[in-house]
XYZ file of C-alpha atoms in Angstrom:
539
model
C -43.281 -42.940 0.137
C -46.244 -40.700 -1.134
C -47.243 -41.714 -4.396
C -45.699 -38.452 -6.669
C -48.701 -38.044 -8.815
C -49.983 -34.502 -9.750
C -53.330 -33.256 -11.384
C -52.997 -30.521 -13.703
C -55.106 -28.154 -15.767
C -52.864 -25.897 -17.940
C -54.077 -24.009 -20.643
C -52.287 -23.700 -23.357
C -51.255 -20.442 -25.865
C -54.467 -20.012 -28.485
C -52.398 -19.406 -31.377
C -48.464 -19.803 -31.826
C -49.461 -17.230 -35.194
C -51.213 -14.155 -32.787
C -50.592 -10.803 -33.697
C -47.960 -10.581 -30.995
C -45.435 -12.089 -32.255
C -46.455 -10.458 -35.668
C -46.293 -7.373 -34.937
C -44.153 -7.029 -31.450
C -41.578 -9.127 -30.374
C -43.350 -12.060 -30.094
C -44.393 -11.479 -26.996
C -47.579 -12.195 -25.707
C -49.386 -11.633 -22.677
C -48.358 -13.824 -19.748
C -49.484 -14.788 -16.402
C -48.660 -17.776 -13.968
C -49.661 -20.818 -12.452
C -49.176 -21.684 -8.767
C -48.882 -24.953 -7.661
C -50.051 -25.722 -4.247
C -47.031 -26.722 -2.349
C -45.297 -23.681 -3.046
C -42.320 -25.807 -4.185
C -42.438 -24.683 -8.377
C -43.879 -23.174 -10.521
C -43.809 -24.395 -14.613
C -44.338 -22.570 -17.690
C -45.780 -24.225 -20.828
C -45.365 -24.616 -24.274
C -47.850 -24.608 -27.013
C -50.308 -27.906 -26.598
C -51.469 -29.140 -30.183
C -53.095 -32.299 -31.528
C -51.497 -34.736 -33.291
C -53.429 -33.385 -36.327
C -52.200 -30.104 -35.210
C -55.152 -28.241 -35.185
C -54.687 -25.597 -32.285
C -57.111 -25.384 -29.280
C -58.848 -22.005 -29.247
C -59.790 -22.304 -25.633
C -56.235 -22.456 -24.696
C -54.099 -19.811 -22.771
C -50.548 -18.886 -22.056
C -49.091 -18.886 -18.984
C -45.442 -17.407 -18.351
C -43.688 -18.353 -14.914
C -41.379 -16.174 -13.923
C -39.829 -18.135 -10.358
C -38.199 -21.032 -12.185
C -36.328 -21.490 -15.057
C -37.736 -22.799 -18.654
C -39.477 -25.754 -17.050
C -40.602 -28.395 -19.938
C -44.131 -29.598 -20.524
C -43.497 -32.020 -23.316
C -46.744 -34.229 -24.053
C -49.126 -35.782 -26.134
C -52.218 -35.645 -24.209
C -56.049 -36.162 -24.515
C -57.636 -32.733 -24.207
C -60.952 -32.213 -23.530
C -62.399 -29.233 -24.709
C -63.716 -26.683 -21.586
C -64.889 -23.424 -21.396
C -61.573 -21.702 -20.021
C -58.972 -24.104 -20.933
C -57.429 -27.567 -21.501
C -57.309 -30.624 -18.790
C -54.856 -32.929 -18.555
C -54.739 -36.867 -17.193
C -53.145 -37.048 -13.767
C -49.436 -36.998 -14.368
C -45.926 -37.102 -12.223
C -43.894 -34.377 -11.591
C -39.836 -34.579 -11.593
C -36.924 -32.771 -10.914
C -34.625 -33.261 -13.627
C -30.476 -33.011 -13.317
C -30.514 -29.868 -15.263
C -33.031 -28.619 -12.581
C -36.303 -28.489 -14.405
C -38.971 -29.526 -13.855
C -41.120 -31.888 -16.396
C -44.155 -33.712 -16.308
C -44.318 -37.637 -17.211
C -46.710 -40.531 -17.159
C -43.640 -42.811 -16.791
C -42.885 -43.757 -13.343
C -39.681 -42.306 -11.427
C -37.642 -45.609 -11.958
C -38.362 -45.317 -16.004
C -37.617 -41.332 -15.901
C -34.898 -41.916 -13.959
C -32.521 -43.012 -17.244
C -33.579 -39.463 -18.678
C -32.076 -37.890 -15.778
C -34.610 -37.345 -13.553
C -33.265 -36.759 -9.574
C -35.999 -36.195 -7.449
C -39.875 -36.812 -7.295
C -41.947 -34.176 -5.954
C -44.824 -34.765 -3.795
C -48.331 -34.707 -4.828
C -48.802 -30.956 -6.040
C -51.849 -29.865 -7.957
C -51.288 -27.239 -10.714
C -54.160 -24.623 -10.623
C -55.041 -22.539 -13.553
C -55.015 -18.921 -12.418
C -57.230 -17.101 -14.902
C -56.583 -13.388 -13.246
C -58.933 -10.421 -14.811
C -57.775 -10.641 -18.697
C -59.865 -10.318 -21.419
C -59.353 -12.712 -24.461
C -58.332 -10.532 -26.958
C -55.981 -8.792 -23.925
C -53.985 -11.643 -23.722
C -53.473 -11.836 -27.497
C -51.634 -8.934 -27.909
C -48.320 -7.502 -26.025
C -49.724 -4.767 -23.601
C -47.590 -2.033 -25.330
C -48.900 -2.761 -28.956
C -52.951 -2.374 -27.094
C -52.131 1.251 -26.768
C -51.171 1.250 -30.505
C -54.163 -0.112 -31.961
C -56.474 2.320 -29.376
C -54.347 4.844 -30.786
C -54.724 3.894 -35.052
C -58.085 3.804 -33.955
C -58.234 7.066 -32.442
C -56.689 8.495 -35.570
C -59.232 6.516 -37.737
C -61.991 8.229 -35.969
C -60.312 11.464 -36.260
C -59.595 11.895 -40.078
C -63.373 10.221 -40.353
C -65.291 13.249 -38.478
C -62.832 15.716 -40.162
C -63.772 14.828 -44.126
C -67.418 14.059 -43.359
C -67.639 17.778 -43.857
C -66.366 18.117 -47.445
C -69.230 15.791 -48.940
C -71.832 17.066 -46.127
C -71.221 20.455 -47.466
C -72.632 19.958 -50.806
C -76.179 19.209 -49.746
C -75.890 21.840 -46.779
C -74.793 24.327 -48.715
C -78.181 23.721 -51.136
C -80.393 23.395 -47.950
C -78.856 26.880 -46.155
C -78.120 28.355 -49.553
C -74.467 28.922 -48.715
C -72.064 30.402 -51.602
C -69.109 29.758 -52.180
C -67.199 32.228 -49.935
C -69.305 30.884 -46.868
C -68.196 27.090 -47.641
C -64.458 28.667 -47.105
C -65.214 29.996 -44.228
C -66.852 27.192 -42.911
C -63.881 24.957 -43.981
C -61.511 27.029 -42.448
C -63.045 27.210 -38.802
C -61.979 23.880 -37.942
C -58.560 25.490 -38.133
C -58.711 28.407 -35.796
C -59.333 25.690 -33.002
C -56.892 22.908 -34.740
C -53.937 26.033 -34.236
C -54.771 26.703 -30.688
C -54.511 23.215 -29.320
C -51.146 21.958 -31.502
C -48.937 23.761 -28.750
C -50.939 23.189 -25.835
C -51.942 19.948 -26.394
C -48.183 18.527 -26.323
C -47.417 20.455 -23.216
C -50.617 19.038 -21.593
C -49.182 15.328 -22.748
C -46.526 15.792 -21.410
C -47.198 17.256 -18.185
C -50.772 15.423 -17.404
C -49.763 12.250 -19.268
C -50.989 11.292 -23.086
C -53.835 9.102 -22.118
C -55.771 12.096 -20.490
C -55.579 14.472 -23.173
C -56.202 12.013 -26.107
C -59.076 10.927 -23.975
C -60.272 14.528 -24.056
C -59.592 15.318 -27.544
C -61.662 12.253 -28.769
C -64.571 12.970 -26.463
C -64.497 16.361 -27.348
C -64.682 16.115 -30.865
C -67.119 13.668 -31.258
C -69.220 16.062 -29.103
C -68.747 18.565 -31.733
C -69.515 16.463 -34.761
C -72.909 15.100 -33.376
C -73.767 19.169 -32.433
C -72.805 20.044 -36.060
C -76.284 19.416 -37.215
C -78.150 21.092 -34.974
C -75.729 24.267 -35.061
C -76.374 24.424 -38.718
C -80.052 24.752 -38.384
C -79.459 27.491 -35.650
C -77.195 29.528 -37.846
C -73.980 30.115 -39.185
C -72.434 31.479 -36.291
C -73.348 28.820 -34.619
C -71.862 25.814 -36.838
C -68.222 28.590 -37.304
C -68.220 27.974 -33.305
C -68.727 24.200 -33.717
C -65.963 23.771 -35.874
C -63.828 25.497 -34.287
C -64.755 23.466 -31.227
C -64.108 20.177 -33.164
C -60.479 21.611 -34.368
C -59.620 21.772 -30.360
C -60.367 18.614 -29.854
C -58.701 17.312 -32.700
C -55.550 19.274 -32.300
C -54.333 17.577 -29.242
C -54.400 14.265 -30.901
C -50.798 14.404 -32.575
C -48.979 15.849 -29.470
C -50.577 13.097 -27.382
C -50.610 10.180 -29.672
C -46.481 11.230 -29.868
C -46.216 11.387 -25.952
C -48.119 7.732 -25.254
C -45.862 6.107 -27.911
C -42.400 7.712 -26.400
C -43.191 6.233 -23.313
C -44.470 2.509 -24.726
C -42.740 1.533 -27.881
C -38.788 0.587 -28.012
C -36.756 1.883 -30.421
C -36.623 -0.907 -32.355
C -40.450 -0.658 -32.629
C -40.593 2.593 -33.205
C -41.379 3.274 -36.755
C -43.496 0.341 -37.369
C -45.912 1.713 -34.401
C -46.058 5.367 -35.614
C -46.513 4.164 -39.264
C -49.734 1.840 -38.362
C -50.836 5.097 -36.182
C -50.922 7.627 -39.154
C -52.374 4.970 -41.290
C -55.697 4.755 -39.459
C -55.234 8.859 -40.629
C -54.818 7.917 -44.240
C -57.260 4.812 -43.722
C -60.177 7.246 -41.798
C -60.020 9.466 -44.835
C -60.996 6.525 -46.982
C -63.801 5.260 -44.789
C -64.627 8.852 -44.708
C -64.789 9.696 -48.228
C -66.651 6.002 -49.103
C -69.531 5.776 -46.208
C -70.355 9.383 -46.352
C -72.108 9.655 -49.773
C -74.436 6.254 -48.659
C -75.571 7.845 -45.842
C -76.443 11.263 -47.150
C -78.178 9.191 -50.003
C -79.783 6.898 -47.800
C -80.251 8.982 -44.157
C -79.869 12.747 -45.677
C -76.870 14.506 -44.511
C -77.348 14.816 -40.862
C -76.860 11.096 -40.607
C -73.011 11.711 -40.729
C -72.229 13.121 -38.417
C -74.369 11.638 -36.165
C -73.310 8.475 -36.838
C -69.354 9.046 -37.135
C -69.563 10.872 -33.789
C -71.419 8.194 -31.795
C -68.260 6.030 -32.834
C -66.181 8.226 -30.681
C -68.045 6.808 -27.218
C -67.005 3.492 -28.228
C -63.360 4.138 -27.778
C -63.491 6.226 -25.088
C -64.779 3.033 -23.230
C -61.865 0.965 -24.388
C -59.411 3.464 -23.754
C -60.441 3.860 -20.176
C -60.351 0.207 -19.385
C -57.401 -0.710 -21.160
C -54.675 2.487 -21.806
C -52.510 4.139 -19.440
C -49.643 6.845 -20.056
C -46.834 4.964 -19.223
C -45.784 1.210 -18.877
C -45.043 1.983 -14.756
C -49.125 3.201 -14.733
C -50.231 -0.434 -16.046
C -50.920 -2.873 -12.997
C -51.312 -5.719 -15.491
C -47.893 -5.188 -17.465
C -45.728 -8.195 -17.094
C -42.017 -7.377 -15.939
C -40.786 -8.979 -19.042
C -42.618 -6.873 -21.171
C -41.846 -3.737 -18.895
C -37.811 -4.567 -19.615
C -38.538 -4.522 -23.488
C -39.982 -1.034 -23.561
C -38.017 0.532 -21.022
C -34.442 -1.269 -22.128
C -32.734 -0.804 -18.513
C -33.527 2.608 -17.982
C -35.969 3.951 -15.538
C -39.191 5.632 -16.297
C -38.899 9.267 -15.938
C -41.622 11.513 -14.401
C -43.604 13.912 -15.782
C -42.702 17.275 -17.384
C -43.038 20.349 -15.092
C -41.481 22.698 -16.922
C -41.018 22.942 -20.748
C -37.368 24.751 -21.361
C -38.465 26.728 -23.967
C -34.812 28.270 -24.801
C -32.950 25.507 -24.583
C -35.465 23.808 -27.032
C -35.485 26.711 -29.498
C -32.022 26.723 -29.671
C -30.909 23.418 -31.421
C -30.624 23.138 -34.921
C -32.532 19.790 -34.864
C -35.808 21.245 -33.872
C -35.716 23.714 -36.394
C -35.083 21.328 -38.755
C -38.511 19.821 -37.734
C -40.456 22.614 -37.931
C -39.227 23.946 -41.427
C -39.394 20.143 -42.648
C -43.068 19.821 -41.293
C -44.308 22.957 -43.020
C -42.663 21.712 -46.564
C -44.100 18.683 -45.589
C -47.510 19.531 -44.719
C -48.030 22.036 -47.867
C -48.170 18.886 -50.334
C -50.625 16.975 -48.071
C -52.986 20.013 -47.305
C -53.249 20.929 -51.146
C -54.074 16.631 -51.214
C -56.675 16.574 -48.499
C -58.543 19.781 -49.727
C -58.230 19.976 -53.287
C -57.940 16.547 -54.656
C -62.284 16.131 -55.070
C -61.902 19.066 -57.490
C -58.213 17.836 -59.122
C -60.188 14.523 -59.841
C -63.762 16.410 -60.762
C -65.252 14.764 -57.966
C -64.564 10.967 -58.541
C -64.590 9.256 -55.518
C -62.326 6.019 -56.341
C -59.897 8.720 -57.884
C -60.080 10.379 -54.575
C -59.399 7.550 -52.173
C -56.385 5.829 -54.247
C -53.502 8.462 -53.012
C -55.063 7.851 -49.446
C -55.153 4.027 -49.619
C -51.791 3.722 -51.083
C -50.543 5.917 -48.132
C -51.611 3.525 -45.586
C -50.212 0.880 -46.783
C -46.830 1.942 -47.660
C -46.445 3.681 -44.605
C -46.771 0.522 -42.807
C -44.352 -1.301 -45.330
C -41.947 1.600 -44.745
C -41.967 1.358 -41.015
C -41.040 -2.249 -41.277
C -38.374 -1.568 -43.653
C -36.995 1.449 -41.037
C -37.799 -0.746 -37.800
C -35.125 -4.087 -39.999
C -32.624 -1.297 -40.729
C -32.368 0.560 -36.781
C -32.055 -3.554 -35.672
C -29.041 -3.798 -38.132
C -27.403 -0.913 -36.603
C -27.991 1.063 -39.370
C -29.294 4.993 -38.983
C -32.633 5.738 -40.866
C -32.691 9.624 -40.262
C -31.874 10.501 -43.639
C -32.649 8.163 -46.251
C -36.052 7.467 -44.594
C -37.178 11.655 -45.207
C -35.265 12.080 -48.404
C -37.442 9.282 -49.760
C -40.563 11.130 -48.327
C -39.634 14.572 -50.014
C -37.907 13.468 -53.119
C -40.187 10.800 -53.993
C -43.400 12.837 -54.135
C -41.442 16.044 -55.510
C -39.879 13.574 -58.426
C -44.054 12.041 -59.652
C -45.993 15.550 -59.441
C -42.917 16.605 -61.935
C -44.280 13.755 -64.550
C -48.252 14.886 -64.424
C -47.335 17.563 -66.691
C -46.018 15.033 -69.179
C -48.959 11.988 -68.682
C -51.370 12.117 -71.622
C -54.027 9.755 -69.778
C -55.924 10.214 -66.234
C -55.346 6.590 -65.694
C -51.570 7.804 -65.826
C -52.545 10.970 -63.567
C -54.052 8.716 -60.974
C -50.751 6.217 -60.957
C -48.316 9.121 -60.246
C -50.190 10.851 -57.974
C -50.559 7.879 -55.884
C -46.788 7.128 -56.496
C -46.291 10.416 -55.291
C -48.700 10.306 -51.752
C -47.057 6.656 -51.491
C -44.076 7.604 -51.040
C -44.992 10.474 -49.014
C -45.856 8.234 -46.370
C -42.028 7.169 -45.438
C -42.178 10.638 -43.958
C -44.201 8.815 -41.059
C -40.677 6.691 -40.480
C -38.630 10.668 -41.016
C -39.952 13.488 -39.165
C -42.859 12.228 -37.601
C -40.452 9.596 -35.525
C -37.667 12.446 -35.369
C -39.288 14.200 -32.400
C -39.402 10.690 -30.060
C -35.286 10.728 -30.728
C -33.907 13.702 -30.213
C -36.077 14.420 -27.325
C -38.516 11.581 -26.224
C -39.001 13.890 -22.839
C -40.350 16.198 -24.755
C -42.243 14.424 -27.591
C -45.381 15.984 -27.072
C -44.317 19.572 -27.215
C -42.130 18.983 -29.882
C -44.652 17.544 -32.335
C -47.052 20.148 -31.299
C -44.327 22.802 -32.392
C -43.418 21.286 -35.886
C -47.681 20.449 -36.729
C -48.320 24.194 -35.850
C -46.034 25.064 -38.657
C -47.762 21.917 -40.323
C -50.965 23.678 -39.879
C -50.039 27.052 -41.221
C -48.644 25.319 -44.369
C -52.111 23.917 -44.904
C -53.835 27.357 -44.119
C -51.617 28.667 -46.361
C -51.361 26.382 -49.343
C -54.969 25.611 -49.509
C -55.102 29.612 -49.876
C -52.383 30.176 -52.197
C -54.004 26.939 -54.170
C -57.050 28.586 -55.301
C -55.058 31.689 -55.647
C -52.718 30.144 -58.504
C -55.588 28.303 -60.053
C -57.604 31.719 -61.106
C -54.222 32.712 -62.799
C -52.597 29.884 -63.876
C -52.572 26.004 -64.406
C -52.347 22.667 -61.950
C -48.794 22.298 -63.363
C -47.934 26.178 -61.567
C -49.449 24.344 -57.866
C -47.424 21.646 -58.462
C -43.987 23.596 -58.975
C -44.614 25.257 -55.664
C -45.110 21.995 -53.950
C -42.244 20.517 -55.737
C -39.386 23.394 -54.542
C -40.877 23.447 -50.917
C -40.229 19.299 -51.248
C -36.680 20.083 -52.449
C -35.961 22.877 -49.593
C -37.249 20.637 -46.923
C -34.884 17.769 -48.112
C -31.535 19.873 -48.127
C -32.726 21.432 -44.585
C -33.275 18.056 -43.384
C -30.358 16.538 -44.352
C -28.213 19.526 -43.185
C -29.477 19.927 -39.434
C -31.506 16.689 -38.732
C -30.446 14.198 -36.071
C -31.273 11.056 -35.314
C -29.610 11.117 -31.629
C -31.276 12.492 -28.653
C -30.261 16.131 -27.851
C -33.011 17.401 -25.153
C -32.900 15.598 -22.107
């Protein structure tokens, strides 16, 4: 009888704590090992020394051919560059058909039910074409981080211009009048692209167009200096430019995640994505005076835009539009995104009428623009609300990353419970903010000011669990065009408020801006919770 020994080298998983399991399902990247005979095939469970200390070169392997074989041991390891070996070993069939690897001999395994000895077999580590940090994350949540990152960048290149402007303004002697006007350019491209950009995503597929947008307006921040010193024109154009680029980002950011993330992942995913908005503000706001201090102005946007050729690399090698476009997607994985149903192909044609036509959507759109009119007056008039004071500044911003990550986990435990988030999640996003810009009339302290205005923009940011994940259920199809519809009349409310802003500020008080922000907060919530859906009604 041949001697039923077996020489293995099996890696084991790097960290039973990855962000995986954290922040997906648990599930990690997984890949096989073949055994030579073609008999079985054995998956693994985490190998750790007896002090517990986990093996960073170790790697986890998922076999899909057999069931749940066991690898129980307390092994040597010896520490190699791609994995850990074990001792030679034997290799038995077991009565509840697994398969489990022993240093006893058959006749001792045999009282623990073993049935059948297999012949010599040599497990070989198959290492396939992963990257490290690949396999440390579930494919699904890559796209999401490419994504935060994308919107990092994005909110990064846009406020470089507010504290650029100062010193440019000295340089090109710009008045005041000339600053608006070169603030507002970035919107005349920003409202072109809203529209187009979702029906793009959805036609062409969401990695393309992100892809675009990113590479287009990093293009535009690094020409922003050298417009400038050709003339005003000039720089209107290259703002405009960057808003283009930048205006496509929503719609296709919306149309990558419909296709990717489960429902029950769903709010968790969008909230991290807007964060890197809130977060790239932040980063914004704080590296930007350094550099003009340090480099002189020009230095920003040189350096924020070279950023932008960074991701584009990684999101070429590692992001496609839809899980059936990803070669390296494990079938598991596939059958937690897509939940039994089958991928659907791309949009040809948008039905505009049918889309216009229910309630739901309008509810979006009229939500979004009460929505966006708090946040615009935020991002544009804060500096001069706070005279300038950059930790003053950043607070709102910080505080809305963070709870709008804590709110997406609280949505994500309440849709796995069965229980619908449509309402409460939005109500908490208008009525929140609407309730602490009523008390900074009454505050007697800035220390006070600061606290409820970040109270308010805090809980501003459960919106990102509300409206911003409305579009993906009642028309996932359709994600793209649908958030491009509802951010155009996002847009407008910013065009608009920043307008009426300064308008009410020559005549009147802070208190007056804030009462107009307030009642658009309480329309949106009553239109909201009148027509909004959390079910899917475009198919």
């Amino acid at each position: 009888m041949q001697k039923p020994c077996s020489r293995m080298a099996i890696g084991g998983l790097i960290s039973n704590r990855n962000l995986g399991s954290f922040i997906g399902s648990g599930n990690g990247f997984q890949n096989q090992i073949g055994i030579s005979n073609n008999r079985a095939m054995l998956s693994q469970e985490l190998c750790h020394r007896k002090s517990n200390a986990l093996c960073p070169s170790h790697q986890q392997r998922h076999i899909s051919s057999l069931q749940a074989a066991s690898l129980q041991h307390e092994l040597g390891h010896s520490r190699r560059g791609f994995g850990c070996f074990l001792l030679p070993t034997r290799l038995f069939r077991f009565k509840d058909n697994t398969y489990r690897a022993s240093y006893k001999s058959f006749e001792e395994s045999q009282g623990a039910g073993a049935i059948d000895p297999l012949p010599y077999a040599e497990a070989i580590l198959v290492q396939g074409n992963t990257s490290w940090w690949q396999q440390q994350f579930p494919r699904r949540w890559v796209i999401v981080l490419l994504c935060f990152a994308s919107f990092l960048l994005c909110n990064m290149d846009r406020v470089n211009m507010s504290v650029a402007i100062l010193p440019m303004s000295q340089q090109y002697n710009w008045n005041s009048a000339t600053v608006g006007l070169i603030q507002s350019s970035f919107f005349w491209g920003y409202l072109l692209t809203q529209i187009l950009g979702g029906i793009w995503a959805d036609k062409y597929g969401g990695k393309v167009v992100l892809g675009f947008g990113v590479v287009w307006w990093s293009i535009a921040t690094v020409m922003t200096p050298i417009a400038a010193k050709l003339g005003l024109p000039f720089l209107l154009v290259v703002r405009a430019f960057m808003g283009i680029g930048e205006g496509v980002a929503m719609p296709a950011m919306n149309n990558m995640l419909s296709k990717w993330i489960p429902v029950s992942e769903r709010s968790r995913s969008l909230a991290l994505v807007y964060s890197g908005m809130y977060l790239g503000s932040v980063t914004g706001l704080g590296f930007s005076p350094m550099l003009i201090q340090n480099f002189g102005w020009p230095s920003v946007f040189y350096s924020f835009g070279s950023l932008g050729s960074i991701w584009f690399l990684l999101w070429l090698k590692y992001a496609y539009s839809s899980p059936k476009d990803d070669p390296e997607l494990s079938e598991e994985e596939k059958k937690i995104i897509l939940g039994g149903s089958k991928p659907r192909e791309p949009v040809t044609v948008i039905p505009w009428k049918l889309i216009l036509s229910k309630p739901p959507v309008w509810a979006l759109i009229i939500s979004h623009f009460c929505h966006n009119w708090g946040t615009f007056i935020l991002l544009t008039w804060m500096p001069t609300y706070y005279n300038q004071a950059w930790l003053l500044c950043v607070l709102p911003w910080f505080t809305m990353a963070v709870l709008a990550n804590v709110g997406g986990w609280i949505a994500d435990t309440l849709v796995s419970r069965g229980l619908s988030i449509t309402s409460i999640m939005q109500s908490i996003g208008f009525l929140g903010p609407a309730f602490f810009l009523t008390q900074l009339s009454r505050v007697k302290t800035p220390a006070m000011a600061v606290l409820c205005m970040a109270c308010s923009q805090g809980a501003d940011a459960f919106s990102q669990s509300g409206l911003y994940s409305n579009h993906q259920d009642i028309g996932p199809r359709y994600a793209g065009v649908l958030l491009g519809l509802s951010n155009t009349a996002g847009v407008l409310a910013g065009v608009f408020g920043t307008a009426a802003t300064g308008y009410i500020l020559q005549r009147g008080s802070w208190d007056d801006v804030f009462k107009v922000a307030v009642g658009l907060y309480l329309i949106g919530t009553l239109v909201w919770n009148l027509f909004a859906t959390g079910e899917k009604v475009l198919d």
